Amino acid sequence: MTATHSKNSHNGHAPTDPEALRQEIARTRAGLGETVEALAAKADVKARAQDAVSTSVNAAKLRMREGVEQVAVNAAYASRELRTNPRLTLELTLQRMVQSVRDRPAPWVVASGLLILAALVGYRKGNE
């Protein structure tokens, strides 16, 4: 025990004075309360998961907003270029697309799959 405990609390033994005992119990309860609160916060998996999801959603929204802004800038640029020199613009665009597919095929495969899926769903609904 430390020097801050009762004068009757020596050599690791509990104090024998009733008031010292009450104080020791109060300190122990306070410490246990803090420990329980800390453990409860760590064990609150649902709240921690919600925080992680919220953070991920906010980051995804930011990336999406930035992507939309970039698409708008690119579309304005492409439109201007297409009006100025249509043939050269189309050739360069096709070259960039081919290079993009070679460099990063995964997004193109996913996009193609989604387009095929959308076409199949549309076809099935049209035949019902």
mmCIF file of C-alpha atoms in Angstrom:
data_model
loop_
_atom_site.group_PDB
_atom_site.id
_atom_site.type_symbol
_atom_site.label_atom_id
_atom_site.label_comp_id
_atom_site.label_asym_id
_atom_site.label_seq_id
_atom_site.Cartn_x
_atom_site.Cartn_y
_atom_site.Cartn_z
ATOM 1 C CA MET A 1 0.000 0.000 0.000
ATOM 2 C CA THR A 2 1.108 3.579 -0.513
ATOM 3 C CA ALA A 3 1.733 6.279 2.025
ATOM 4 C CA THR A 4 -1.539 7.965 1.049
ATOM 5 C CA HIS A 5 -3.553 5.184 2.653
ATOM 6 C CA SER A 6 -4.542 5.112 6.283
ATOM 7 C CA LYS A 7 -1.910 4.926 8.955
ATOM 8 C CA ASN A 8 -3.470 1.588 9.880
ATOM 9 C CA SER A 9 -2.822 0.196 6.402
ATOM 10 C CA HIS A 10 0.660 -1.274 6.714
ATOM 11 C CA ASN A 11 2.418 -4.105 4.911
ATOM 12 C CA GLY A 12 -0.386 -4.657 2.404
ATOM 13 C CA HIS A 13 -3.002 -5.293 5.098
ATOM 14 C CA ALA A 14 -6.411 -3.631 5.025
ATOM 15 C CA PRO A 15 -6.905 -0.785 7.508
ATOM 16 C CA THR A 16 -8.760 -1.650 10.700
ATOM 17 C CA ASP A 17 -10.118 1.851 11.451
ATOM 18 C CA PRO A 18 -13.776 2.033 10.234
ATOM 19 C CA GLU A 19 -13.313 5.476 8.636
ATOM 20 C CA ALA A 20 -10.136 4.323 6.870
ATOM 21 C CA LEU A 21 -12.030 1.255 5.661
ATOM 22 C CA ARG A 22 -14.816 3.451 4.246
ATOM 23 C CA GLN A 23 -12.269 5.615 2.449
ATOM 24 C CA GLU A 24 -10.512 2.563 1.051
ATOM 25 C CA ILE A 25 -13.845 1.140 -0.162
ATOM 26 C CA ALA A 26 -14.768 4.463 -1.782
ATOM 27 C CA ARG A 27 -11.404 4.614 -3.583
ATOM 28 C CA THR A 28 -11.762 1.014 -4.729
ATOM 29 C CA ARG A 29 -15.311 1.627 -5.989
ATOM 30 C CA ALA A 30 -14.198 4.709 -7.920
ATOM 31 C CA GLY A 31 -11.320 2.796 -9.479
ATOM 32 C CA LEU A 32 -13.567 -0.125 -10.376
ATOM 33 C CA GLY A 33 -16.129 2.248 -11.870
ATOM 34 C CA GLU A 34 -13.489 3.772 -14.136
ATOM 35 C CA THR A 35 -12.246 0.323 -15.109
ATOM 36 C CA VAL A 36 -15.756 -0.889 -15.909
ATOM 37 C CA GLU A 37 -16.437 2.210 -18.031
ATOM 38 C CA ALA A 38 -13.187 1.713 -19.955
ATOM 39 C CA LEU A 39 -13.932 -1.980 -20.526
ATOM 40 C CA ALA A 40 -17.502 -1.221 -21.596
ATOM 41 C CA ALA A 41 -16.256 1.313 -24.145
ATOM 42 C CA LYS A 42 -13.794 -1.215 -25.552
ATOM 43 C CA ALA A 43 -16.420 -3.951 -25.581
ATOM 44 C CA ASP A 44 -18.981 -1.762 -27.384
ATOM 45 C CA VAL A 45 -18.280 -3.406 -30.733
ATOM 46 C CA LYS A 46 -21.455 -1.999 -32.281
ATOM 47 C CA ALA A 47 -20.480 1.610 -31.538
ATOM 48 C CA ARG A 48 -16.920 1.030 -32.709
ATOM 49 C CA ALA A 49 -18.184 -0.588 -35.918
ATOM 50 C CA GLN A 50 -20.620 2.289 -36.486
ATOM 51 C CA ASP A 51 -17.765 4.775 -36.052
ATOM 52 C CA ALA A 52 -15.639 2.853 -38.545
ATOM 53 C CA VAL A 53 -18.504 2.655 -41.051
ATOM 54 C CA SER A 54 -19.270 6.354 -40.629
ATOM 55 C CA THR A 55 -15.635 7.241 -41.230
ATOM 56 C CA SER A 56 -15.491 4.992 -44.300
ATOM 57 C CA VAL A 57 -18.732 6.417 -45.695
ATOM 58 C CA ASN A 58 -17.509 9.975 -45.235
ATOM 59 C CA ALA A 59 -14.218 9.143 -46.946
ATOM 60 C CA ALA A 60 -16.075 7.441 -49.817
ATOM 61 C CA LYS A 61 -18.366 10.459 -50.219
ATOM 62 C CA LEU A 62 -15.362 12.749 -50.392
ATOM 63 C CA ARG A 63 -13.647 10.547 -52.986
ATOM 64 C CA MET A 64 -16.860 10.336 -54.991
ATOM 65 C CA ARG A 65 -17.332 14.106 -54.892
ATOM 66 C CA GLU A 66 -13.745 14.599 -56.039
ATOM 67 C CA GLY A 67 -14.277 12.022 -58.795
ATOM 68 C CA VAL A 68 -17.445 13.740 -60.006
ATOM 69 C CA GLU A 69 -15.660 17.086 -60.059
ATOM 70 C CA GLN A 70 -12.810 15.548 -62.061
ATOM 71 C CA VAL A 71 -15.249 13.970 -64.521
ATOM 72 C CA ALA A 72 -16.948 17.348 -64.999
ATOM 73 C CA VAL A 73 -13.604 19.034 -65.681
ATOM 74 C CA ASN A 74 -12.584 16.262 -68.068
ATOM 75 C CA ALA A 75 -15.946 16.405 -69.863
ATOM 76 C CA ALA A 76 -15.676 20.160 -70.354
ATOM 77 C CA TYR A 77 -12.136 19.777 -71.677
ATOM 78 C CA ALA A 78 -13.106 16.908 -73.994
ATOM 79 C CA SER A 79 -16.106 18.822 -75.288
ATOM 80 C CA ARG A 80 -13.933 21.817 -76.132
ATOM 81 C CA GLU A 81 -11.342 19.612 -77.808
ATOM 82 C CA LEU A 82 -13.990 17.671 -79.721
ATOM 83 C CA ARG A 83 -15.462 20.875 -81.142
ATOM 84 C CA THR A 84 -12.022 22.155 -82.110
ATOM 85 C CA ASN A 85 -10.596 19.021 -83.741
ATOM 86 C CA PRO A 86 -13.063 16.093 -83.711
ATOM 87 C CA ARG A 87 -11.005 13.471 -85.544
ATOM 88 C CA LEU A 88 -7.782 13.985 -83.576
ATOM 89 C CA THR A 89 -9.731 14.127 -80.298
ATOM 90 C CA LEU A 90 -11.480 10.816 -80.974
ATOM 91 C CA GLU A 91 -8.211 9.129 -81.973
ATOM 92 C CA LEU A 92 -6.447 10.379 -78.839
ATOM 93 C CA THR A 93 -9.388 9.392 -76.656
ATOM 94 C CA LEU A 94 -9.385 5.859 -78.041
ATOM 95 C CA GLN A 95 -5.617 5.608 -77.506
ATOM 96 C CA ARG A 96 -6.013 6.769 -73.888
ATOM 97 C CA MET A 97 -8.808 4.263 -73.306
ATOM 98 C CA VAL A 98 -6.756 1.397 -74.725
ATOM 99 C CA GLN A 99 -3.793 2.409 -72.563
ATOM 100 C CA SER A 100 -6.065 2.694 -69.513
ATOM 101 C CA VAL A 101 -7.386 -0.823 -70.108
ATOM 102 C CA ARG A 102 -3.826 -2.136 -70.400
ATOM 103 C CA ASP A 103 -2.618 -0.288 -67.303
ATOM 104 C CA ARG A 104 -5.601 -0.990 -65.050
ATOM 105 C CA PRO A 105 -7.891 -3.698 -66.440
ATOM 106 C CA ALA A 106 -9.802 -4.411 -63.201
ATOM 107 C CA PRO A 107 -12.031 -1.288 -63.229
ATOM 108 C CA TRP A 108 -12.821 -1.879 -66.894
ATOM 109 C CA VAL A 109 -13.752 -5.513 -66.240
ATOM 110 C CA VAL A 110 -16.008 -4.473 -63.347
ATOM 111 C CA ALA A 111 -17.630 -1.698 -65.394
ATOM 112 C CA SER A 112 -18.175 -4.065 -68.321
ATOM 113 C CA GLY A 113 -19.724 -6.647 -66.034
ATOM 114 C CA LEU A 114 -22.070 -4.058 -64.556
ATOM 115 C CA LEU A 115 -23.123 -2.898 -68.026
ATOM 116 C CA ILE A 116 -23.827 -6.479 -69.098
ATOM 117 C CA LEU A 117 -25.783 -7.093 -65.893
ATOM 118 C CA ALA A 118 -27.830 -3.911 -66.423
ATOM 119 C CA ALA A 119 -28.534 -4.916 -70.028
ATOM 120 C CA LEU A 120 -29.679 -8.402 -68.959
ATOM 121 C CA VAL A 121 -31.943 -6.992 -66.252
ATOM 122 C CA GLY A 122 -33.417 -4.526 -68.768
ATOM 123 C CA TYR A 123 -33.901 -7.295 -71.319
ATOM 124 C CA ARG A 124 -35.641 -9.569 -68.802
ATOM 125 C CA LYS A 125 -37.968 -6.783 -67.641
ATOM 126 C CA GLY A 126 -38.823 -5.969 -71.251
ATOM 127 C CA ASN A 127 -39.817 -9.589 -71.909
ATOM 128 C CA GLU A 128 -42.067 -9.973 -68.869
#
